[in-house]
Amino acid sequence: MNSSISSSDPARWRRFSAVLLAVAAAVLGLIVAATYATDPYDTGRSNLLPKPGVRPQGPRTAAASRGRDQAYNATIVGNSHIQLLSPERLKTSTGLDFVQLAVPATGPKEHFTLIEWFLRHRERPVRALIVSADAMWCNPDPAMPNDKPFPFWLFSQSPLEYLRGLLRYDILEETPRRLGYVFDTDAERARPDGYWDYEPDYIGLGYDRDPVLRQRLEQKPHGKAALVEHDPLAGKRRFPTAEKLREVARTLPAEAALIVVFPATYTNFQPPPGTEPAYHDAACKKAITEAARSHAKSAVVDWRVQRAENQEASLFFDMSHYRQPIARAMEADIAQALAKLN
Protein backbone atom coordinates (compact mmCIF):
# COMPACT_ATOMS: atom_id res chain seq x y z
CA MET A 1 0.00 0.00 0.00
CA ASN A 2 1.58 3.27 -1.15
CA SER A 3 0.65 5.78 1.49
CA SER A 4 2.56 8.18 3.69
CA ILE A 5 0.30 7.06 6.53
CA SER A 6 0.50 3.31 6.73
CA SER A 7 -2.36 1.34 8.20
CA SER A 8 0.31 -0.48 10.22
CA ASP A 9 1.40 2.76 11.91
CA PRO A 10 -1.26 3.54 14.59
CA ALA A 11 0.73 6.44 16.00
CA ARG A 12 0.61 8.32 12.71
CA TRP A 13 -3.12 7.71 12.39
CA ARG A 14 -3.67 9.04 15.87
CA ARG A 15 -1.66 12.17 15.09
CA PHE A 16 -3.56 12.63 11.82
CA SER A 17 -6.93 12.25 13.60
CA ALA A 18 -5.89 14.67 16.31
CA VAL A 19 -4.85 17.29 13.74
CA LEU A 20 -8.09 16.75 11.81
CA LEU A 21 -10.18 17.19 14.96
CA ALA A 22 -8.19 20.27 15.96
CA VAL A 23 -8.73 21.86 12.55
CA ALA A 24 -12.45 21.04 12.63
CA ALA A 25 -12.76 22.50 16.13
CA ALA A 26 -10.91 25.63 15.06
CA VAL A 27 -13.15 26.10 12.01
CA LEU A 28 -16.24 25.54 14.13
CA GLY A 29 -14.98 28.03 16.69
CA LEU A 30 -14.36 30.62 13.99
CA ILE A 31 -17.88 30.11 12.60
CA VAL A 32 -19.47 30.52 16.03
CA ALA A 33 -17.33 33.57 16.77
CA ALA A 34 -18.28 35.14 13.44
CA THR A 35 -21.99 34.53 13.89
CA TYR A 36 -21.84 35.74 17.49
CA ALA A 37 -20.12 38.96 16.40
CA THR A 38 -22.58 39.42 13.53
CA ASP A 39 -25.54 38.94 15.91
CA PRO A 40 -27.86 37.81 13.06
CA TYR A 41 -31.10 38.56 14.94
CA ASP A 42 -30.01 41.77 16.69
CA THR A 43 -30.17 40.40 20.23
CA GLY A 44 -27.73 43.03 21.50
CA ARG A 45 -25.18 40.44 22.58
CA SER A 46 -22.62 41.95 20.18
CA ASN A 47 -22.06 45.63 19.41
CA LEU A 48 -19.90 45.06 16.36
CA LEU A 49 -22.75 45.88 13.95
CA PRO A 50 -24.91 48.41 15.81
CA LYS A 51 -27.52 49.09 13.09
CA PRO A 52 -30.92 48.73 14.81
CA GLY A 53 -33.64 46.36 13.70
CA VAL A 54 -33.65 43.36 11.40
CA ARG A 55 -34.55 42.62 7.82
CA PRO A 56 -38.19 41.53 7.17
CA GLN A 57 -38.72 38.07 8.68
CA GLY A 58 -41.07 36.06 10.86
CA PRO A 59 -41.95 37.32 14.35
CA ARG A 60 -40.32 34.32 16.06
CA THR A 61 -36.88 35.70 15.36
CA ALA A 62 -37.73 39.38 14.82
CA ALA A 63 -39.10 39.54 18.38
CA ALA A 64 -35.56 39.44 19.78
CA SER A 65 -34.82 42.82 18.21
CA ARG A 66 -38.26 44.33 18.80
CA GLY A 67 -38.39 43.23 22.41
CA ARG A 68 -35.28 45.17 23.34
CA ASP A 69 -36.11 48.30 21.33
CA GLN A 70 -36.06 51.24 23.76
CA ALA A 71 -38.61 53.13 21.69
CA TYR A 72 -41.35 51.13 23.42
CA ASN A 73 -42.58 51.28 26.99
CA ALA A 74 -45.49 48.86 26.57
CA THR A 75 -46.05 45.54 24.85
CA ILE A 76 -48.70 43.09 23.66
CA VAL A 77 -47.81 39.42 24.06
CA GLY A 78 -49.68 36.39 22.74
CA ASN A 79 -50.33 34.61 19.49
CA SER A 80 -52.49 35.23 16.42
CA HIS A 81 -55.53 35.59 18.68
CA ILE A 82 -54.22 39.00 19.76
CA GLN A 83 -52.00 40.07 16.85
CA LEU A 84 -54.71 42.19 15.22
CA LEU A 85 -54.45 44.76 18.03
CA SER A 86 -52.73 47.79 16.53
CA PRO A 87 -49.86 49.51 18.39
CA GLU A 88 -50.56 52.71 16.48
CA ARG A 89 -54.25 52.82 17.42
CA LEU A 90 -53.45 51.99 21.04
CA LYS A 91 -50.88 54.77 21.13
CA THR A 92 -53.53 57.19 19.89
CA SER A 93 -55.98 56.14 22.59
CA THR A 94 -53.54 55.66 25.48
CA GLY A 95 -50.44 57.71 24.69
CA LEU A 96 -48.23 54.66 25.28
CA ASP A 97 -45.66 53.27 22.87
CA PHE A 98 -46.66 49.66 22.19
CA VAL A 99 -44.70 46.94 20.45
CA GLN A 100 -46.51 43.85 19.18
CA LEU A 101 -44.70 40.69 20.29
CA ALA A 102 -47.51 38.35 19.26
CA VAL A 103 -46.19 35.23 17.54
CA PRO A 104 -48.65 32.95 15.70
CA ALA A 105 -48.99 29.33 16.83
CA THR A 106 -47.36 29.90 20.22
CA GLY A 107 -48.55 29.08 23.72
CA PRO A 108 -47.98 30.35 27.25
CA LYS A 109 -44.43 28.98 27.56
CA GLU A 110 -43.38 31.11 24.60
CA HIS A 111 -45.41 34.07 25.87
CA PHE A 112 -43.67 34.09 29.24
CA THR A 113 -40.31 33.86 27.46
CA LEU A 114 -41.16 36.97 25.44
CA ILE A 115 -42.48 38.83 28.51
CA GLU A 116 -39.27 38.14 30.41
CA TRP A 117 -37.17 39.24 27.42
CA PHE A 118 -39.07 42.52 27.10
CA LEU A 119 -38.90 43.31 30.82
CA ARG A 120 -35.23 42.38 31.04
CA HIS A 121 -34.30 44.91 28.36
CA ARG A 122 -36.14 47.99 29.59
CA GLU A 123 -34.01 51.06 30.26
CA ARG A 124 -37.01 53.27 30.89
CA PRO A 125 -40.07 52.46 33.03
CA VAL A 126 -42.52 49.89 31.71
CA ARG A 127 -45.96 51.43 31.44
CA ALA A 128 -48.14 48.53 30.32
CA LEU A 129 -48.06 44.81 29.70
CA ILE A 130 -50.98 43.34 27.74
CA VAL A 131 -51.12 39.55 27.92
CA SER A 132 -53.44 37.42 25.82
CA ALA A 133 -54.74 34.35 27.66
CA ASP A 134 -56.50 32.13 25.15
CA ALA A 135 -57.71 28.53 25.60
CA MET A 136 -54.12 27.23 25.47
CA TRP A 137 -53.56 28.93 28.81
CA CYS A 138 -56.04 26.51 30.34
CA ASN A 139 -53.92 23.42 29.74
CA PRO A 140 -53.17 21.78 33.14
CA ASP A 141 -49.83 20.37 31.97
CA PRO A 142 -47.05 22.16 33.91
CA ALA A 143 -44.74 21.79 30.89
CA MET A 144 -47.00 24.23 28.99
CA PRO A 145 -46.51 22.21 25.79
CA ASN A 146 -46.88 23.45 22.25
CA ASP A 147 -46.30 21.43 19.09
CA LYS A 148 -44.74 24.25 17.07
CA PRO A 149 -40.99 25.01 17.12
CA PHE A 150 -39.78 28.14 18.87
CA PRO A 151 -36.21 29.52 19.26
CA PHE A 152 -36.06 29.60 23.06
CA TRP A 153 -32.26 29.72 22.80
CA LEU A 154 -32.50 33.14 21.15
CA PHE A 155 -34.05 34.65 24.29
CA SER A 156 -32.08 32.66 26.86
CA GLN A 157 -30.14 34.29 29.68
CA SER A 158 -27.58 31.50 29.39
CA PRO A 159 -24.63 32.42 27.11
CA LEU A 160 -23.93 28.72 26.60
CA GLU A 161 -27.49 28.00 25.44
CA TYR A 162 -27.29 30.93 23.04
CA LEU A 163 -23.96 29.70 21.65
CA ARG A 164 -25.41 26.22 21.14
CA GLY A 165 -28.31 27.82 19.30
CA LEU A 166 -25.90 29.40 16.84
CA LEU A 167 -24.78 25.94 15.74
CA ARG A 168 -27.43 25.44 13.08
CA TYR A 169 -27.60 25.71 9.33
CA ASP A 170 -30.20 28.48 9.22
CA ILE A 171 -27.80 30.72 11.14
CA LEU A 172 -25.23 30.25 8.38
CA GLU A 173 -27.91 31.38 5.94
CA GLU A 174 -29.00 34.34 8.06
CA THR A 175 -25.52 35.75 8.72
CA PRO A 176 -24.89 37.04 5.16
CA ARG A 177 -28.44 38.41 5.09
CA ARG A 178 -27.69 40.29 8.28
CA LEU A 179 -24.54 41.72 6.74
CA GLY A 180 -26.51 42.76 3.66
CA TYR A 181 -29.08 44.52 5.85
CA VAL A 182 -26.40 46.30 7.92
CA PHE A 183 -24.29 47.57 5.03
CA ASP A 184 -27.01 48.36 2.51
CA THR A 185 -28.28 51.85 3.30
CA ASP A 186 -31.48 51.15 1.36
CA ALA A 187 -32.18 47.77 2.95
CA GLU A 188 -35.78 47.28 4.08
CA ARG A 189 -36.31 47.01 7.83
CA ALA A 190 -38.91 44.77 9.43
CA ARG A 191 -41.69 46.86 10.91
CA PRO A 192 -40.31 47.97 14.31
CA ASP A 193 -43.63 47.81 16.21
CA GLY A 194 -44.30 44.26 15.02
CA TYR A 195 -47.81 44.86 13.70
CA TRP A 196 -49.10 42.35 11.19
CA ASP A 197 -52.66 42.62 9.88
CA TYR A 198 -53.72 39.10 8.94
CA GLU A 199 -56.99 40.19 7.29
CA PRO A 200 -55.56 40.39 3.73
CA ASP A 201 -54.08 36.91 4.12
CA TYR A 202 -57.37 35.36 5.25
CA ILE A 203 -59.32 37.20 2.55
CA GLY A 204 -56.83 36.05 -0.06
CA LEU A 205 -57.49 32.45 1.02
CA GLY A 206 -61.24 32.94 0.76
CA TYR A 207 -62.12 32.77 4.45
CA ASP A 208 -64.62 35.59 4.03
CA ARG A 209 -66.58 33.98 1.17
CA ASP A 210 -65.68 30.34 0.51
CA PRO A 211 -68.84 28.32 1.42
CA VAL A 212 -66.78 25.39 2.72
CA LEU A 213 -64.68 27.63 4.97
CA ARG A 214 -67.69 29.64 6.13
CA GLN A 215 -69.53 26.42 7.00
CA ARG A 216 -66.85 25.61 9.57
CA LEU A 217 -68.22 28.40 11.76
CA GLU A 218 -71.44 26.43 12.16
CA GLN A 219 -69.66 23.47 13.74
CA LYS A 220 -69.97 23.05 17.50
CA PRO A 221 -66.82 21.56 19.02
CA HIS A 222 -68.51 21.16 22.40
CA GLY A 223 -71.84 20.00 21.01
CA LYS A 224 -71.58 16.55 22.61
CA ALA A 225 -70.61 17.84 26.06
CA ALA A 226 -73.15 16.62 28.60
CA LEU A 227 -74.84 18.89 31.10
CA VAL A 228 -73.73 18.33 34.69
CA GLU A 229 -75.23 19.84 37.82
CA HIS A 230 -71.93 20.74 39.46
CA ASP A 231 -68.30 21.00 38.47
CA PRO A 232 -66.98 17.44 38.98
CA LEU A 233 -63.47 18.77 39.67
CA ALA A 234 -64.35 21.84 41.71
CA GLY A 235 -61.35 22.98 43.72
CA LYS A 236 -59.07 20.37 42.13
CA ARG A 237 -58.20 22.07 38.86
CA ARG A 238 -54.69 23.46 38.54
CA PHE A 239 -53.46 25.94 35.96
CA PRO A 240 -49.66 26.33 35.77
CA THR A 241 -50.08 29.44 33.62
CA ALA A 242 -51.84 31.21 36.48
CA GLU A 243 -48.98 30.37 38.84
CA LYS A 244 -46.43 31.67 36.35
CA LEU A 245 -48.48 34.81 35.71
CA ARG A 246 -48.57 35.42 39.45
CA GLU A 247 -44.76 35.38 39.50
CA VAL A 248 -44.68 37.94 36.70
CA ALA A 249 -47.34 40.09 38.37
CA ARG A 250 -45.47 40.21 41.65
CA THR A 251 -42.21 41.28 40.03
CA LEU A 252 -43.73 43.80 37.63
CA PRO A 253 -42.80 47.42 38.48
CA ALA A 254 -45.48 49.16 40.53
CA GLU A 255 -46.06 51.84 37.88
CA ALA A 256 -46.68 49.26 35.13
CA ALA A 257 -50.24 48.27 34.28
CA LEU A 258 -50.98 44.59 33.74
CA ILE A 259 -53.91 43.89 31.43
CA VAL A 260 -54.97 40.30 30.85
CA VAL A 261 -57.12 39.82 27.76
CA PHE A 262 -59.27 36.78 27.11
CA PRO A 263 -59.47 37.23 23.32
CA ALA A 264 -62.70 36.98 21.37
CA THR A 265 -63.91 33.63 20.04
CA TYR A 266 -66.94 32.83 17.93
CA THR A 267 -70.03 31.81 19.88
CA ASN A 268 -69.96 28.18 18.71
CA PHE A 269 -66.39 27.77 19.98
CA GLN A 270 -67.44 28.60 23.53
CA PRO A 271 -68.59 25.65 25.68
CA PRO A 272 -72.29 25.63 26.64
CA PRO A 273 -73.00 26.62 30.27
CA GLY A 274 -73.39 23.71 32.65
CA THR A 275 -70.96 21.43 30.81
CA GLU A 276 -67.60 20.19 32.04
CA PRO A 277 -65.68 22.27 29.44
CA ALA A 278 -67.55 25.38 30.63
CA TYR A 279 -66.65 24.67 34.25
CA HIS A 280 -63.02 24.15 33.19
CA ASP A 281 -62.97 27.43 31.26
CA ALA A 282 -64.56 29.34 34.15
CA ALA A 283 -62.07 27.91 36.65
CA CYS A 284 -59.20 28.79 34.32
CA LYS A 285 -60.37 32.37 33.93
CA LYS A 286 -60.81 32.71 37.67
CA ALA A 287 -57.30 31.42 38.40
CA ILE A 288 -55.71 33.71 35.81
CA THR A 289 -57.74 36.71 36.99
CA GLU A 290 -56.71 36.15 40.61
CA ALA A 291 -53.08 35.81 39.55
CA ALA A 292 -53.24 39.09 37.65
CA ARG A 293 -54.80 40.85 40.63
CA SER A 294 -51.76 40.04 42.75
CA HIS A 295 -50.35 43.09 40.97
CA ALA A 296 -51.99 46.23 42.34
CA LYS A 297 -52.30 47.94 38.97
CA SER A 298 -54.12 45.31 36.94
CA ALA A 299 -57.31 44.66 35.01
CA VAL A 300 -58.98 41.92 32.97
CA VAL A 301 -60.67 42.41 29.60
CA ASP A 302 -62.85 39.39 28.85
CA TRP A 303 -64.03 38.88 25.30
CA ARG A 304 -64.32 35.09 25.56
CA VAL A 305 -67.97 35.42 26.51
CA GLN A 306 -71.36 35.40 24.81
CA ARG A 307 -71.69 38.94 23.55
CA ALA A 308 -73.36 40.31 20.42
CA GLU A 309 -70.13 40.72 18.43
CA ASN A 310 -69.11 37.13 19.07
CA GLN A 311 -72.37 35.88 17.61
CA GLU A 312 -71.89 37.68 14.30
CA ALA A 313 -70.31 35.24 11.83
CA SER A 314 -69.26 38.01 9.43
CA LEU A 315 -66.86 39.32 12.09
CA PHE A 316 -64.88 36.05 12.17
CA PHE A 317 -62.67 34.17 9.71
CA ASP A 318 -62.74 31.05 11.85
CA MET A 319 -63.65 30.10 15.41
CA SER A 320 -60.85 32.11 17.02
CA HIS A 321 -59.66 34.65 14.43
CA TYR A 322 -61.77 37.78 14.34
CA ARG A 323 -61.78 40.79 12.05
CA GLN A 324 -60.87 44.45 12.46
CA PRO A 325 -64.18 45.64 14.00
CA ILE A 326 -63.70 43.31 16.96
CA ALA A 327 -60.01 44.21 17.23
CA ARG A 328 -60.93 47.89 17.46
CA ALA A 329 -63.60 47.18 20.07
CA MET A 330 -61.12 45.19 22.14
CA GLU A 331 -58.63 48.05 21.86
CA ALA A 332 -61.27 50.44 23.15
CA ASP A 333 -61.88 48.22 26.19
CA ILE A 334 -58.14 48.00 26.85
CA ALA A 335 -57.75 51.77 26.59
CA GLN A 336 -60.64 52.23 29.00
CA ALA A 337 -59.11 49.77 31.47
CA LEU A 338 -55.76 51.56 31.29
CA ALA A 339 -57.43 54.92 31.84
CA LYS A 340 -59.09 53.63 35.02
CA LEU A 341 -55.75 52.44 36.35
CA ASN A 342 -54.03 55.80 35.92
mmCIF file of C-alpha atoms in Angstrom, residues 15-159:
data_model
loop_
_atom_site.group_PDB
_atom_site.id
_atom_site.type_symbol
_atom_site.label_atom_id
_atom_site.label_comp_id
_atom_site.label_asym_id
_atom_site.label_seq_id
_atom_site.Cartn_x
_atom_site.Cartn_y
_atom_site.Cartn_z
ATOM 1 C CA ARG A 15 -1.662 12.174 15.091
ATOM 2 C CA PHE A 16 -3.564 12.634 11.824
ATOM 3 C CA SER A 17 -6.928 12.250 13.595
ATOM 4 C CA ALA A 18 -5.893 14.674 16.309
ATOM 5 C CA VAL A 19 -4.851 17.286 13.741
ATOM 6 C CA LEU A 20 -8.091 16.753 11.810
ATOM 7 C CA LEU A 21 -10.177 17.189 14.961
ATOM 8 C CA ALA A 22 -8.193 20.274 15.959
ATOM 9 C CA VAL A 23 -8.727 21.862 12.550
ATOM 10 C CA ALA A 24 -12.452 21.036 12.627
ATOM 11 C CA ALA A 25 -12.764 22.496 16.134
ATOM 12 C CA ALA A 26 -10.914 25.635 15.059
ATOM 13 C CA VAL A 27 -13.146 26.100 12.014
ATOM 14 C CA LEU A 28 -16.243 25.536 14.127
ATOM 15 C CA GLY A 29 -14.982 28.031 16.689
ATOM 16 C CA LEU A 30 -14.365 30.624 13.986
ATOM 17 C CA ILE A 31 -17.877 30.111 12.599
ATOM 18 C CA VAL A 32 -19.471 30.515 16.027
ATOM 19 C CA ALA A 33 -17.334 33.570 16.773
ATOM 20 C CA ALA A 34 -18.276 35.142 13.442
ATOM 21 C CA THR A 35 -21.994 34.525 13.894
ATOM 22 C CA TYR A 36 -21.841 35.739 17.488
ATOM 23 C CA ALA A 37 -20.123 38.955 16.395
ATOM 24 C CA THR A 38 -22.583 39.415 13.530
ATOM 25 C CA ASP A 39 -25.541 38.943 15.907
ATOM 26 C CA PRO A 40 -27.859 37.812 13.063
ATOM 27 C CA TYR A 41 -31.096 38.560 14.936
ATOM 28 C CA ASP A 42 -30.015 41.774 16.693
ATOM 29 C CA THR A 43 -30.167 40.399 20.225
ATOM 30 C CA GLY A 44 -27.732 43.029 21.498
ATOM 31 C CA ARG A 45 -25.176 40.439 22.584
ATOM 32 C CA SER A 46 -22.620 41.954 20.183
ATOM 33 C CA ASN A 47 -22.064 45.629 19.409
ATOM 34 C CA LEU A 48 -19.899 45.063 16.356
ATOM 35 C CA LEU A 49 -22.753 45.879 13.948
ATOM 36 C CA PRO A 50 -24.915 48.410 15.814
ATOM 37 C CA LYS A 51 -27.519 49.091 13.095
ATOM 38 C CA PRO A 52 -30.922 48.728 14.813
ATOM 39 C CA GLY A 53 -33.640 46.360 13.702
ATOM 40 C CA VAL A 54 -33.647 43.358 11.402
ATOM 41 C CA ARG A 55 -34.554 42.617 7.820
ATOM 42 C CA PRO A 56 -38.194 41.532 7.167
ATOM 43 C CA GLN A 57 -38.720 38.070 8.678
ATOM 44 C CA GLY A 58 -41.072 36.064 10.858
ATOM 45 C CA PRO A 59 -41.947 37.317 14.348
ATOM 46 C CA ARG A 60 -40.321 34.317 16.065
ATOM 47 C CA THR A 61 -36.881 35.704 15.360
ATOM 48 C CA ALA A 62 -37.731 39.383 14.824
ATOM 49 C CA ALA A 63 -39.105 39.537 18.384
ATOM 50 C CA ALA A 64 -35.562 39.440 19.781
ATOM 51 C CA SER A 65 -34.825 42.816 18.209
ATOM 52 C CA ARG A 66 -38.259 44.326 18.798
ATOM 53 C CA GLY A 67 -38.387 43.225 22.413
ATOM 54 C CA ARG A 68 -35.276 45.166 23.343
ATOM 55 C CA ASP A 69 -36.115 48.302 21.334
ATOM 56 C CA GLN A 70 -36.063 51.244 23.765
ATOM 57 C CA ALA A 71 -38.613 53.135 21.687
ATOM 58 C CA TYR A 72 -41.355 51.132 23.417
ATOM 59 C CA ASN A 73 -42.583 51.280 26.990
ATOM 60 C CA ALA A 74 -45.489 48.862 26.572
ATOM 61 C CA THR A 75 -46.049 45.543 24.846
ATOM 62 C CA ILE A 76 -48.700 43.090 23.656
ATOM 63 C CA VAL A 77 -47.809 39.418 24.060
ATOM 64 C CA GLY A 78 -49.677 36.394 22.743
ATOM 65 C CA ASN A 79 -50.326 34.610 19.487
ATOM 66 C CA SER A 80 -52.487 35.234 16.420
ATOM 67 C CA HIS A 81 -55.535 35.593 18.680
ATOM 68 C CA ILE A 82 -54.218 39.003 19.756
ATOM 69 C CA GLN A 83 -51.999 40.066 16.852
ATOM 70 C CA LEU A 84 -54.715 42.190 15.222
ATOM 71 C CA LEU A 85 -54.449 44.760 18.030
ATOM 72 C CA SER A 86 -52.732 47.795 16.534
ATOM 73 C CA PRO A 87 -49.862 49.507 18.393
ATOM 74 C CA GLU A 88 -50.562 52.713 16.476
ATOM 75 C CA ARG A 89 -54.250 52.816 17.421
ATOM 76 C CA LEU A 90 -53.450 51.986 21.037
ATOM 77 C CA LYS A 91 -50.882 54.771 21.132
ATOM 78 C CA THR A 92 -53.529 57.191 19.886
ATOM 79 C CA SER A 93 -55.984 56.135 22.593
ATOM 80 C CA THR A 94 -53.535 55.660 25.482
ATOM 81 C CA GLY A 95 -50.436 57.714 24.695
ATOM 82 C CA LEU A 96 -48.235 54.658 25.282
ATOM 83 C CA ASP A 97 -45.659 53.271 22.870
ATOM 84 C CA PHE A 98 -46.660 49.663 22.194
ATOM 85 C CA VAL A 99 -44.697 46.939 20.445
ATOM 86 C CA GLN A 100 -46.512 43.847 19.179
ATOM 87 C CA LEU A 101 -44.702 40.693 20.290
ATOM 88 C CA ALA A 102 -47.511 38.351 19.258
ATOM 89 C CA VAL A 103 -46.185 35.225 17.540
ATOM 90 C CA PRO A 104 -48.650 32.953 15.704
ATOM 91 C CA ALA A 105 -48.989 29.331 16.829
ATOM 92 C CA THR A 106 -47.359 29.899 20.221
ATOM 93 C CA GLY A 107 -48.546 29.076 23.721
ATOM 94 C CA PRO A 108 -47.975 30.349 27.249
ATOM 95 C CA LYS A 109 -44.434 28.982 27.560
ATOM 96 C CA GLU A 110 -43.384 31.109 24.603
ATOM 97 C CA HIS A 111 -45.411 34.072 25.873
ATOM 98 C CA PHE A 112 -43.669 34.091 29.235
ATOM 99 C CA THR A 113 -40.315 33.863 27.458
ATOM 100 C CA LEU A 114 -41.160 36.975 25.440
ATOM 101 C CA ILE A 115 -42.476 38.826 28.510
ATOM 102 C CA GLU A 116 -39.271 38.142 30.407
ATOM 103 C CA TRP A 117 -37.167 39.235 27.416
ATOM 104 C CA PHE A 118 -39.075 42.516 27.104
ATOM 105 C CA LEU A 119 -38.903 43.313 30.824
ATOM 106 C CA ARG A 120 -35.230 42.385 31.044
ATOM 107 C CA HIS A 121 -34.299 44.906 28.363
ATOM 108 C CA ARG A 122 -36.143 47.991 29.591
ATOM 109 C CA GLU A 123 -34.012 51.057 30.256
ATOM 110 C CA ARG A 124 -37.014 53.272 30.894
ATOM 111 C CA PRO A 125 -40.069 52.461 33.033
ATOM 112 C CA VAL A 126 -42.519 49.888 31.708
ATOM 113 C CA ARG A 127 -45.961 51.430 31.437
ATOM 114 C CA ALA A 128 -48.142 48.531 30.321
ATOM 115 C CA LEU A 129 -48.059 44.808 29.702
ATOM 116 C CA ILE A 130 -50.976 43.340 27.745
ATOM 117 C CA VAL A 131 -51.116 39.552 27.918
ATOM 118 C CA SER A 132 -53.439 37.419 25.816
ATOM 119 C CA ALA A 133 -54.740 34.354 27.662
ATOM 120 C CA ASP A 134 -56.500 32.128 25.149
ATOM 121 C CA ALA A 135 -57.707 28.534 25.599
ATOM 122 C CA MET A 136 -54.117 27.232 25.466
ATOM 123 C CA TRP A 137 -53.565 28.931 28.812
ATOM 124 C CA CYS A 138 -56.043 26.511 30.345
ATOM 125 C CA ASN A 139 -53.921 23.416 29.744
ATOM 126 C CA PRO A 140 -53.174 21.778 33.137
ATOM 127 C CA ASP A 141 -49.835 20.367 31.968
ATOM 128 C CA PRO A 142 -47.045 22.160 33.910
ATOM 129 C CA ALA A 143 -44.744 21.789 30.890
ATOM 130 C CA MET A 144 -46.998 24.230 28.993
ATOM 131 C CA PRO A 145 -46.512 22.208 25.791
ATOM 132 C CA ASN A 146 -46.884 23.453 22.249
ATOM 133 C CA ASP A 147 -46.298 21.431 19.094
ATOM 134 C CA LYS A 148 -44.744 24.250 17.069
ATOM 135 C CA PRO A 149 -40.990 25.010 17.121
ATOM 136 C CA PHE A 150 -39.779 28.136 18.866
ATOM 137 C CA PRO A 151 -36.211 29.521 19.261
ATOM 138 C CA PHE A 152 -36.061 29.595 23.056
ATOM 139 C CA TRP A 153 -32.262 29.724 22.798
ATOM 140 C CA LEU A 154 -32.496 33.138 21.152
ATOM 141 C CA PHE A 155 -34.049 34.651 24.291
ATOM 142 C CA SER A 156 -32.080 32.658 26.859
ATOM 143 C CA GLN A 157 -30.144 34.289 29.676
ATOM 144 C CA SER A 158 -27.580 31.499 29.394
ATOM 145 C CA PRO A 159 -24.628 32.417 27.111
#
